[in-house]
Coordinates of C-alpha atoms in Angstrom, one line a residue:
X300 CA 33.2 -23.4 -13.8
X301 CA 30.2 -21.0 -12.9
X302 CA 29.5 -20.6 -9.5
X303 CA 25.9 -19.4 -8.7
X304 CA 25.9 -16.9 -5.9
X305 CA 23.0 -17.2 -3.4
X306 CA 21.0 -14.3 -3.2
X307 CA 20.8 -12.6 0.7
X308 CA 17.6 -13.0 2.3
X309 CA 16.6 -10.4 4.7
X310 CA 14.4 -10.2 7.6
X311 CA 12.3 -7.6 9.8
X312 CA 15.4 -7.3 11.9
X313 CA 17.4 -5.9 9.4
X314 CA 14.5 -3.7 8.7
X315 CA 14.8 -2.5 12.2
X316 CA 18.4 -2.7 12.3
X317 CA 18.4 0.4 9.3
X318 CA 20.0 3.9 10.7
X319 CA 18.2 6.6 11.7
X320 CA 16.0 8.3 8.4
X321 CA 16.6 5.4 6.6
X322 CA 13.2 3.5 4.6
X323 CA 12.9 0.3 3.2
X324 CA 10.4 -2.4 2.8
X325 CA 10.9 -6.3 2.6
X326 CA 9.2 -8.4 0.4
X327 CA 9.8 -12.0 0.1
X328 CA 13.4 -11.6 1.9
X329 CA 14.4 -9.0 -0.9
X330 CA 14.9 -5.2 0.5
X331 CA 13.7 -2.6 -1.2
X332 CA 15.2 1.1 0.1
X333 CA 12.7 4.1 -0.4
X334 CA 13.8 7.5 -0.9
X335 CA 11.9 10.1 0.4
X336 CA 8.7 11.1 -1.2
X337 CA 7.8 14.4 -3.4
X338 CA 5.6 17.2 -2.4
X339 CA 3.2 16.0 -5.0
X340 CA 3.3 12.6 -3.8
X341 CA 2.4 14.0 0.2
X342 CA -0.2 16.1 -1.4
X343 CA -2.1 13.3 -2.8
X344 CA -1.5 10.8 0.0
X345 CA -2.6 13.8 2.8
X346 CA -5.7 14.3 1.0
X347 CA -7.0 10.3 0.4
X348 CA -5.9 10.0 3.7
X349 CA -8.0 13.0 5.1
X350 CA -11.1 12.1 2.8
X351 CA -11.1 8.1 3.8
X352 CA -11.2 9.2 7.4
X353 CA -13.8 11.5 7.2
X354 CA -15.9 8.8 5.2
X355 CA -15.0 5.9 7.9
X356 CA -15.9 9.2 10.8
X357 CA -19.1 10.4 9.2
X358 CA -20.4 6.4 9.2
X359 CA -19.3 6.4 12.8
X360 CA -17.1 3.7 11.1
X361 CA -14.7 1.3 13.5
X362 CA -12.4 0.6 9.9
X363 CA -9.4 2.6 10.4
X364 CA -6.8 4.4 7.9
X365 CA -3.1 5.1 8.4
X366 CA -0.6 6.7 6.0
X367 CA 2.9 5.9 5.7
X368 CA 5.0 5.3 7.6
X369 CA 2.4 2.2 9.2
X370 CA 4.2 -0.7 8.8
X371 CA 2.4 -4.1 7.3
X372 CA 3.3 -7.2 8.2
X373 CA 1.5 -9.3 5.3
X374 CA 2.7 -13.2 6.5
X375 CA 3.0 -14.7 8.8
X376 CA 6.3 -14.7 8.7
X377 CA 9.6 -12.3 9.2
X378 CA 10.2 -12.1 5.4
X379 CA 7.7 -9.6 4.5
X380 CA 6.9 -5.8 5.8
X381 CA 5.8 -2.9 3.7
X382 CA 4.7 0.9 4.3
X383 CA 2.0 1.7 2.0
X384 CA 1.3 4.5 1.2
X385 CA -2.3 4.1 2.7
X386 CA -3.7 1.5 4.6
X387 CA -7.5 0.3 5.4
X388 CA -7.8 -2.1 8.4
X389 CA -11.7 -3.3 8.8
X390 CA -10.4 -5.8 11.6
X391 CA -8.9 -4.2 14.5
X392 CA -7.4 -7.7 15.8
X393 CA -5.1 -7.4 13.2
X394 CA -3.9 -4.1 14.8
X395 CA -1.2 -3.9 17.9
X396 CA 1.4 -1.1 18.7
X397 CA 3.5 -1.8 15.8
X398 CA 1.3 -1.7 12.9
X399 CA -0.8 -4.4 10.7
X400 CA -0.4 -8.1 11.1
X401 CA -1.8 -9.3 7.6
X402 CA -2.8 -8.0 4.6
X403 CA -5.1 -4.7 5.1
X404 CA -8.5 -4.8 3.4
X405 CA -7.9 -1.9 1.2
X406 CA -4.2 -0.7 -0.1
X407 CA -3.2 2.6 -1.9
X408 CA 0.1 3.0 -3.8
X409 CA 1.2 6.3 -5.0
X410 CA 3.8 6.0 -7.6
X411 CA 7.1 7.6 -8.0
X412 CA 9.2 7.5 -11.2
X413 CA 11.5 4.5 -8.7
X414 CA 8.6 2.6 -7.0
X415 CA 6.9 2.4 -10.4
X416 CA 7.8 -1.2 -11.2
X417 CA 7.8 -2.6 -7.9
X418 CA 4.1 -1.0 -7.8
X419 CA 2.5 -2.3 -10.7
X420 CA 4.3 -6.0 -10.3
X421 CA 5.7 -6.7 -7.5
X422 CA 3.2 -5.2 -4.6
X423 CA 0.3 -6.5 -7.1
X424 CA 1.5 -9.8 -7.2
X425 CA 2.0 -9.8 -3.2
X426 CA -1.2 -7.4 -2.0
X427 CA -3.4 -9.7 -4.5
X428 CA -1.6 -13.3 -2.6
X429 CA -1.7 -11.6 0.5
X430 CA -5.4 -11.0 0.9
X431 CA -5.9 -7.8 0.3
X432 CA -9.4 -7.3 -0.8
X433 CA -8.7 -3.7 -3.0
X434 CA -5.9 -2.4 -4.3
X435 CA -5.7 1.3 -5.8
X436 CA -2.4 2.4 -7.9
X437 CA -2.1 6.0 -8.1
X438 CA 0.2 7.2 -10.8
X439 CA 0.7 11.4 -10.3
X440 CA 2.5 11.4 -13.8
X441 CA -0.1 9.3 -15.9
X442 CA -2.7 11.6 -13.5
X443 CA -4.9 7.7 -13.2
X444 CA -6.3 5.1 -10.6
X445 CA -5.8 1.4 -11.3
X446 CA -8.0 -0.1 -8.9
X447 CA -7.7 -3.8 -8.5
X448 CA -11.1 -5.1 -6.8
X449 CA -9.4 -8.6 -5.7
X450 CA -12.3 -10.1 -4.3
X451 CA -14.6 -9.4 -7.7
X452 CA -11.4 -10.4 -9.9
X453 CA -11.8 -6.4 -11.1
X454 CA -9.6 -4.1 -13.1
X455 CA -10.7 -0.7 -13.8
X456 CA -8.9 2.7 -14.8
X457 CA -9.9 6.6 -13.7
X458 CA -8.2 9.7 -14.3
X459 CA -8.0 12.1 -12.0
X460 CA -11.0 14.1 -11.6
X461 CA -13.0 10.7 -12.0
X462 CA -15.0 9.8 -9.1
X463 CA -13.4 6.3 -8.2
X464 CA -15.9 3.5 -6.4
X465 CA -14.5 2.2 -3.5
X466 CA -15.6 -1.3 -3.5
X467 CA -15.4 -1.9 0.4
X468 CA -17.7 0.3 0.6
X469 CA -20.9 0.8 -0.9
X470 CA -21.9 4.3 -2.1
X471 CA -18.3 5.6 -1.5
X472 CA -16.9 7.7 -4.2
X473 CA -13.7 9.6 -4.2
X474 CA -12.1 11.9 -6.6
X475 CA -8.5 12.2 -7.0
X476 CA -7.4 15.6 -8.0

């Protein structure tokens, strides 16, 4: 007789429950631990960082950007909660004291050789249900952009070097390097 075990579903409290140091994100009631990121990785999520905030600055912009660790609740519900790597919020109701309630407008993902699946599947398949209007992939060891304009139903590819569109924002172009 085959018994069929029930998977454990997870919740923000267990998220908050983790020890000290510890990372994960929750998707769908699934946990997914995160070890700590490269130099490389920090490089290139400092630098998109620092450039989107001096775009949204220089526009005297009220979007705002954070960088990991911001956490994201995408539903409405205590199943879900991620830490992307960047984050764009163009509606600060969405915004309280511990992070994002909803899907941010615009979502960057640098990849590392064990958040390289869950990247290109799973986060795609949740940013794009979630309502996240753009969706950049940034893959250090391929040294290219997948940008997923959501709202357009848009795929496009850049290498680094390129200068990338930012489709929430008309004129914007940024180069990763």
């Amino acid at each position: 007789m085959d018994i069929l075990r029930k998977e454990e579903m997870y919740t923000t409290d267990d998220i908050y429950a983790l020890s000290d140091g510890e990372r994960a994100e929750l998707i769908d009631g699934k946990i997914y631990y995160m070890s700590p990121p490269s130099r490389t990785h920090q490089k290139i999520s400092w630098k998109l960082h620092q450039t989107i905030a001096n775009y949204i600055d220089s526009k005297n912009g009220e979007y705002e950007v954070y960088a990991a660790p911001f956490a994201v609740f995408l539903n409405e519900d205590d199943r879900n909660y991620v830490e992307p790597d960047i984050s764009v919020i163009c509606n600060q109701s969405k915004l309280d004291e511990k992070g994002c309630h909803g899907a941010p407008d615009w979502v960057i993902e640098i990849v590392s050789p064990s958040t390289k699946s869950i990247d290109y599947m799973t986060k795609l398949f949740k940013y794009r249900t979630a309502g996240v209007r753009e969706y950049w992939i940034v893959d250090p060891d391929k040294k290219m952009i997948m940008v997923y304009g959501f709202e357009k139903d848009t795929v496009e590819q850049y290498d680094f070097g390129e200068e990338v569109p930012v489709g929430i924002y008309e004129g914007f172009l940024m180069k990763v390097e």
